[in-house]
Tab-separated table of C-alpha atoms in Angstrom:
chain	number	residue	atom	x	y	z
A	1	UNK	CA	-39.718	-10.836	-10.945
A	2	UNK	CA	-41.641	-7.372	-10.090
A	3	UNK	CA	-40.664	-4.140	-9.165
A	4	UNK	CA	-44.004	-2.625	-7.889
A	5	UNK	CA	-44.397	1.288	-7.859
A	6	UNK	CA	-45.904	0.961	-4.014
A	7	UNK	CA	-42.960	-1.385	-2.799
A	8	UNK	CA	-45.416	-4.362	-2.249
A	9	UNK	CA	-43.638	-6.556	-4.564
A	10	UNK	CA	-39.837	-6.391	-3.897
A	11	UNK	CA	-37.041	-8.497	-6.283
A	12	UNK	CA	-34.410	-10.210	-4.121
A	13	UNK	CA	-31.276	-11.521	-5.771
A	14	UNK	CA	-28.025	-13.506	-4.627
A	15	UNK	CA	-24.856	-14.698	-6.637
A	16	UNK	CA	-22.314	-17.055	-6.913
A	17	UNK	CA	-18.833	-15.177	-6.684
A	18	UNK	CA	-17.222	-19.001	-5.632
A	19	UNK	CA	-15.329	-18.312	-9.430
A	20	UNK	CA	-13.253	-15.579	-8.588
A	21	UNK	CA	-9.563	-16.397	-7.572
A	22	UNK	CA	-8.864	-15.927	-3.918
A	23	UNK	CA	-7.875	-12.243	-2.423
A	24	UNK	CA	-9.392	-10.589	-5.522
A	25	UNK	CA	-10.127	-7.041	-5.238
A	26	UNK	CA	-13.226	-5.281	-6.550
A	27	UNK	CA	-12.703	-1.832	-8.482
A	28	UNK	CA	-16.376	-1.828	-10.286
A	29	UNK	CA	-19.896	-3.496	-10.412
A	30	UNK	CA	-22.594	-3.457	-12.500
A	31	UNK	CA	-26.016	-5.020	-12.243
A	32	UNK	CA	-27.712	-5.699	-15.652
A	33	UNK	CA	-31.461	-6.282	-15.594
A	34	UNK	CA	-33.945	-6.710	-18.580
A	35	UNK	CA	-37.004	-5.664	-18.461
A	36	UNK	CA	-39.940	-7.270	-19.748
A	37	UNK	CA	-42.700	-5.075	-18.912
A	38	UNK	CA	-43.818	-1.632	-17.778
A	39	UNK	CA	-46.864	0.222	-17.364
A	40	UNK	CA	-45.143	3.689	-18.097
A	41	UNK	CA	-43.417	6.473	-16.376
A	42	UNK	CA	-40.270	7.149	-14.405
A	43	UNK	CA	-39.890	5.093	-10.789
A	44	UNK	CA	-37.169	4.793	-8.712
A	45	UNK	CA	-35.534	1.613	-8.128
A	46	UNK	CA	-33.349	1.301	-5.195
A	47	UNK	CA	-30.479	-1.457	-4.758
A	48	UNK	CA	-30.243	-1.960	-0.832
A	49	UNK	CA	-27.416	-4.623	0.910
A	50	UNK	CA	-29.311	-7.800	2.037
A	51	UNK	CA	-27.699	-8.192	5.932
A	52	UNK	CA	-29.856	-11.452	6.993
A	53	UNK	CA	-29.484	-14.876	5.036
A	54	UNK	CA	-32.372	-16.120	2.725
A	55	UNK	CA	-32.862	-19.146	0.418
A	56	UNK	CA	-34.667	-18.824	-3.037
A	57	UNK	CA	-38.155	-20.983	-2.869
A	58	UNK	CA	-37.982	-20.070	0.953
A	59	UNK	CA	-38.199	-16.386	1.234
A	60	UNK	CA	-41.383	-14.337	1.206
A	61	UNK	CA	-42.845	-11.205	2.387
A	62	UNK	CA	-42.808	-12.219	6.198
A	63	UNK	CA	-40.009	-15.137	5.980
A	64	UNK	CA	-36.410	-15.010	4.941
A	65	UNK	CA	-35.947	-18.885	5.200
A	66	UNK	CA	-38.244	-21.704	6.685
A	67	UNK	CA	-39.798	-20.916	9.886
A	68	UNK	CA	-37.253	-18.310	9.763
A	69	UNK	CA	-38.646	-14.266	9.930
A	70	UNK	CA	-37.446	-11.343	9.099
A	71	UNK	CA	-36.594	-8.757	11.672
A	72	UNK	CA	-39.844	-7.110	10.210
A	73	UNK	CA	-42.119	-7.940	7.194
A	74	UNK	CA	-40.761	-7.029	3.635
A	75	UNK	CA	-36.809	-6.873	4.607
A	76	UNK	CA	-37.353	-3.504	6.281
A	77	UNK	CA	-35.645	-5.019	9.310
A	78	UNK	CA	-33.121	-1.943	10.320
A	79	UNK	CA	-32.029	-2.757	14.387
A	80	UNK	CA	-29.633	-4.337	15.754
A	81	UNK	CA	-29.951	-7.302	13.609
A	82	UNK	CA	-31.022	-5.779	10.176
A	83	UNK	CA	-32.721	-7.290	7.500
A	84	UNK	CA	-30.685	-4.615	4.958
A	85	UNK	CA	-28.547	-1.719	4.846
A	86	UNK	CA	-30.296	1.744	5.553
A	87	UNK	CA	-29.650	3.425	2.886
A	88	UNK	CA	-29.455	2.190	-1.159
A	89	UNK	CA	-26.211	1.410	-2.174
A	90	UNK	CA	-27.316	2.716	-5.707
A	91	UNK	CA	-30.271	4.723	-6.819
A	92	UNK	CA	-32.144	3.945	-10.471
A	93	UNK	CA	-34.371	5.962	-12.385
A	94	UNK	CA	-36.148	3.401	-14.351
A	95	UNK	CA	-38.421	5.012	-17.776
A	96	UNK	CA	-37.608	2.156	-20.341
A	97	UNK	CA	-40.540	0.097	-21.903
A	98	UNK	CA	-37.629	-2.814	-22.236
A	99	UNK	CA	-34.492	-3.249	-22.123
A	100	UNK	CA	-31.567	-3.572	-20.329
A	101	UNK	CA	-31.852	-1.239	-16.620
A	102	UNK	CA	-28.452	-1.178	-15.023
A	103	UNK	CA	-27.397	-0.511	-11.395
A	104	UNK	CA	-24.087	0.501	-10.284
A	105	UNK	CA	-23.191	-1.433	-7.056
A	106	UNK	CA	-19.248	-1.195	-6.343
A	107	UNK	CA	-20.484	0.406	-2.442
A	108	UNK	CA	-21.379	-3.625	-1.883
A	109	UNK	CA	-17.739	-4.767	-3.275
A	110	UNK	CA	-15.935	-4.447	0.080
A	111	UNK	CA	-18.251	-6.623	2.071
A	112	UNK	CA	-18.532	-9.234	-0.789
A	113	UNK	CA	-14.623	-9.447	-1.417
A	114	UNK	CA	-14.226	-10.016	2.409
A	115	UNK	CA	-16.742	-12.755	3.007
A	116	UNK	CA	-17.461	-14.115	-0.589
A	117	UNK	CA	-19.731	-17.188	1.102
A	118	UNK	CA	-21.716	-15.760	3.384
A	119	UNK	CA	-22.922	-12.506	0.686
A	120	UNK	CA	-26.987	-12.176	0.722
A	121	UNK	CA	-27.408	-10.240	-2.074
A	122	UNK	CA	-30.058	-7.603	-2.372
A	123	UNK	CA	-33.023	-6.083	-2.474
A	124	UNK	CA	-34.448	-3.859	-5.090
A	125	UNK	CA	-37.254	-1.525	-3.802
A	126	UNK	CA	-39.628	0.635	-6.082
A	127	UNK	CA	-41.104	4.213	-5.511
A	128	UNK	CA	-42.852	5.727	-8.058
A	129	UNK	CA	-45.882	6.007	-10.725
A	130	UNK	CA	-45.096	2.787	-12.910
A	131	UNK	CA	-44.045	-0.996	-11.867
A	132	UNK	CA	-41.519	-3.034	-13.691
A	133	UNK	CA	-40.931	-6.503	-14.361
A	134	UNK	CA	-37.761	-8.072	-15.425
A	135	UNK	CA	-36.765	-11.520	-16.317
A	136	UNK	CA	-35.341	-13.609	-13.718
A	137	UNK	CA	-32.880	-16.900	-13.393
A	138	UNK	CA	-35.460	-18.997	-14.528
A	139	UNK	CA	-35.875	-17.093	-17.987
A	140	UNK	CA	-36.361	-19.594	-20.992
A	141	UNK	CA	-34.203	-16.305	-22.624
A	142	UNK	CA	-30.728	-17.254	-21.017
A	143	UNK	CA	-29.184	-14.124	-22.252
A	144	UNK	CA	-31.754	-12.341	-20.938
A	145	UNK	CA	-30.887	-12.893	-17.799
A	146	UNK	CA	-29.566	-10.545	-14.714
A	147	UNK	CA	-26.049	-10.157	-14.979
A	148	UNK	CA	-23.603	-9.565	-12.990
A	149	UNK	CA	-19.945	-7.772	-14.187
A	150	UNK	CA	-17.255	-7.335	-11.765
A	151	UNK	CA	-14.127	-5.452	-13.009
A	152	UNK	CA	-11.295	-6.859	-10.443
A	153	UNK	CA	-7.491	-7.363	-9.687
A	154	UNK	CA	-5.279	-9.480	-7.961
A	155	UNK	CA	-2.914	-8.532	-5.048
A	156	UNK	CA	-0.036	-6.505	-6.204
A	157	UNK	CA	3.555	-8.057	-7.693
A	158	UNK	CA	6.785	-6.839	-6.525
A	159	UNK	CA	8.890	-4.829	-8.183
A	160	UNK	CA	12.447	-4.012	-8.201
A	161	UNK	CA	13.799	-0.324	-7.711
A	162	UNK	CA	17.217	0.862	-6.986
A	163	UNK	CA	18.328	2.509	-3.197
A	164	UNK	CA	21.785	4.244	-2.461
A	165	UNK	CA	23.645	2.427	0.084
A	166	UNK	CA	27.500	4.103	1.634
A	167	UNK	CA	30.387	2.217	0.614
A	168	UNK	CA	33.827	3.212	2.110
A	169	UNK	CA	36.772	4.103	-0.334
A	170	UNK	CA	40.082	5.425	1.144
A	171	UNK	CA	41.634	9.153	1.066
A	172	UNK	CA	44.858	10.293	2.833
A	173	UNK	CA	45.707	12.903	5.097
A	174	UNK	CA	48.520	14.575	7.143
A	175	UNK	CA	49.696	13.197	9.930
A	176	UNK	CA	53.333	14.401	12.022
A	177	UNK	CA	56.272	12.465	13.058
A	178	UNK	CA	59.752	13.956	14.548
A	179	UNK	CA	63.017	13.487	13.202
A	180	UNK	CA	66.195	14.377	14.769
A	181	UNK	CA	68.427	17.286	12.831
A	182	UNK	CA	71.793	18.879	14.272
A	183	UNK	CA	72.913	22.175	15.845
A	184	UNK	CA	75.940	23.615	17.396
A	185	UNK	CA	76.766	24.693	20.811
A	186	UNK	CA	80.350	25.548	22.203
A	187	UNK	CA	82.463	24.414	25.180
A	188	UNK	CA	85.677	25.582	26.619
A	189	UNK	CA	88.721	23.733	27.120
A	190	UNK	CA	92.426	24.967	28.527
A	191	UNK	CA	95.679	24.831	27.581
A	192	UNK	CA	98.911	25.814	29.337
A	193	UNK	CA	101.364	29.716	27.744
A	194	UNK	CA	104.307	30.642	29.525
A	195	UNK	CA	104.342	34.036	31.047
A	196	UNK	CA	107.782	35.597	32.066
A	197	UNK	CA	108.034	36.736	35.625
A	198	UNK	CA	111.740	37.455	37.705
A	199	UNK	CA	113.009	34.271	38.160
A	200	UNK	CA	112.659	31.610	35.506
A	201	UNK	CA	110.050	29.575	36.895
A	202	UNK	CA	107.193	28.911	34.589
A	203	UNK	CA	103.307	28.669	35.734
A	204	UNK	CA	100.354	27.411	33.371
A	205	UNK	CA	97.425	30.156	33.352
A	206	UNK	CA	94.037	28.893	31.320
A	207	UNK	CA	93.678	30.528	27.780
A	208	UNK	CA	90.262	29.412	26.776
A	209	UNK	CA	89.908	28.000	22.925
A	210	UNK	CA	86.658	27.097	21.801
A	211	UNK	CA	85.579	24.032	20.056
A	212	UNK	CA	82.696	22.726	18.222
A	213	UNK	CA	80.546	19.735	19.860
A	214	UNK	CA	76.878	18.513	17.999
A	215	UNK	CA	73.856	17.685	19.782
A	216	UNK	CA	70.698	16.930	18.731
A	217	UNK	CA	67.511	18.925	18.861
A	218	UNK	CA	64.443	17.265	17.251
A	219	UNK	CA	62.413	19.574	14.738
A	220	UNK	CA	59.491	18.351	13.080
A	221	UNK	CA	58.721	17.038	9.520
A	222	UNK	CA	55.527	16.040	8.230
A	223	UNK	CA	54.953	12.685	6.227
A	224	UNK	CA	51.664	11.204	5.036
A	225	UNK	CA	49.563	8.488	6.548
A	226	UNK	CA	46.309	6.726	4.871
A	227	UNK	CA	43.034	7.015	6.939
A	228	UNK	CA	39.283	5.487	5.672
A	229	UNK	CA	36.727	8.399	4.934
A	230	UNK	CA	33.164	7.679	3.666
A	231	UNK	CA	31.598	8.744	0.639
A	232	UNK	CA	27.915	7.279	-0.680
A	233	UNK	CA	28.294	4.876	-3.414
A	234	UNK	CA	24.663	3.962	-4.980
A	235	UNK	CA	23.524	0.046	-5.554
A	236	UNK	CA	20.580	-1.583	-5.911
A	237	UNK	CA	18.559	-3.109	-3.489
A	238	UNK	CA	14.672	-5.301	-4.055
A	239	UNK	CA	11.534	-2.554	-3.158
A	240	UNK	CA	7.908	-3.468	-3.743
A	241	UNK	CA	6.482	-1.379	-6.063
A	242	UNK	CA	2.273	-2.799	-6.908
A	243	UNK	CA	1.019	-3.339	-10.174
A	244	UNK	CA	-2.506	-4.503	-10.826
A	245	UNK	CA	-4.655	-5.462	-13.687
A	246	UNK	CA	-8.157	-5.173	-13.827
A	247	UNK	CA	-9.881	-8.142	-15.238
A	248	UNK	CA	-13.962	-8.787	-15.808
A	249	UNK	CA	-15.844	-11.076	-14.006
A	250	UNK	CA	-19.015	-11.578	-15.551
A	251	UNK	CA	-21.971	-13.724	-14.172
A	252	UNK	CA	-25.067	-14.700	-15.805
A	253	UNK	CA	-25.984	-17.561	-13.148
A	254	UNK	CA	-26.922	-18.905	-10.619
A	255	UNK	CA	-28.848	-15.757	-9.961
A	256	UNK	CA	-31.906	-16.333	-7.769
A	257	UNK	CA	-34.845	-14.164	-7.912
A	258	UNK	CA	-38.173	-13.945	-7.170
């Protein structure tokens, strides 16, 4: 497949990503071309998002599958319904004679992790003084091959962590209650003394005496009654904390180019 310096000739490529586990997510991607030929000197190569759907064998400069246009020739298509992204998800500045020219293209992660079947691919474009030719899918040279690494995770795995929850515990405090205690208070009673008049007739008169009777006045005395206070007492309760692992994806085929 050809990477011309004008942009007349322009590599398209799709995956398979139906090997990845379900709800992976993408943290790196690397495209790995090889490339076969050059005629010299430094081009750019620019990795654009394919947006419309295209079958190998089908697609050419003016058709993107049988009978089936693009929104205009060459996948330059940028309306409403675009042929590709506007701008390159990843830039290239290719001045190998062969070897291995790699692209980095984590910006297209996100859309391929969300819709894994209906990805497109992309679409490399050249600008510059030299055109380049890599090998394709259909290289006798398997490991020669485009390549495709994803470096990926699974969702996140709970972990535990401790979170302080109150407890009550008892304390005691004061409380009053009365109690009776005694005091004094006095109250007269009479009794009868002679007194000596003319004639020998006697008549009582009141000498007061004074004796001691109790009542009872209440006075308080404080005893102790138990009432619940709260303090914090810690224990441990399930929070998620994530964890991920990275793990490589790495895909040699089926690539599709042409």
């Amino acid at each position: 497949m050809e990477l011309h310096k004008s942009g007349v000739k322009r590599p398209l490529l799709a995956f398979d990503l139906s090997a990845l586990p379900p709800n992976w997510q993408g943290y790196h991607a690397t495209l790995s071309l090889y490339v076969e030929f050059s005629d010299g000197g430094a081009t750019a190569a620019r990795a654009y998002e394919v947006r419309r759907p295209w079958r190998e064998r089908e697609a050419t400069w003016n058709l993107a599958l049988a009978g089936e246009p693009w929104a205009h020739p060459g996948a330059n298509g940028l309306g409403a319904d675009p042929d590709r992204a506007a701008e390159p998800a990843y830039t290239a500045t290719l001045r190998i004679a062969t070897g291995w020219a790699r692209f980095d293209v984590t910006d297209m992660l996100a859309g391929w992790a969300a819709d894994p079947a209906a990805n497109p691919g992309l679409l490399l474009v050249g600008a510059g003084p030299a055109s380049y030719r890599f090998y394709s899918s259909d290289a006798a040279e398997t490991d020669l091959r485009p390549v495709l690494e994803i470096s990926y995770a699974l969702p996140a795995t709970p972990t535990s962590s401790p979170t302080p929850t109150s407890s009550p515990t008892p304390t005691s405090s004061a409380s009053p209650t009365w109690t009776p205690s005694a005091t004094w208070t006095a109250t007269a009673t009479g009794t009868a003394t002679p007194s000596a008049t003319g004639t020998a007739t006697a008549t009582p008169s009141a000498t007061p005496t004074w004796t001691a009777t109790a009542t009872g006045t209440a006075t308080p005395s404080p005893t102790w009654t138990a009432t619940d206070t709260h303090t914090a007492t810690a224990t441990t309760t399930p929070t998620a904390t994530p964890t991920a692992t990275p793990v490589w994806f790495r895909q040699y085929l089926p690539w599709l180019g042409r």
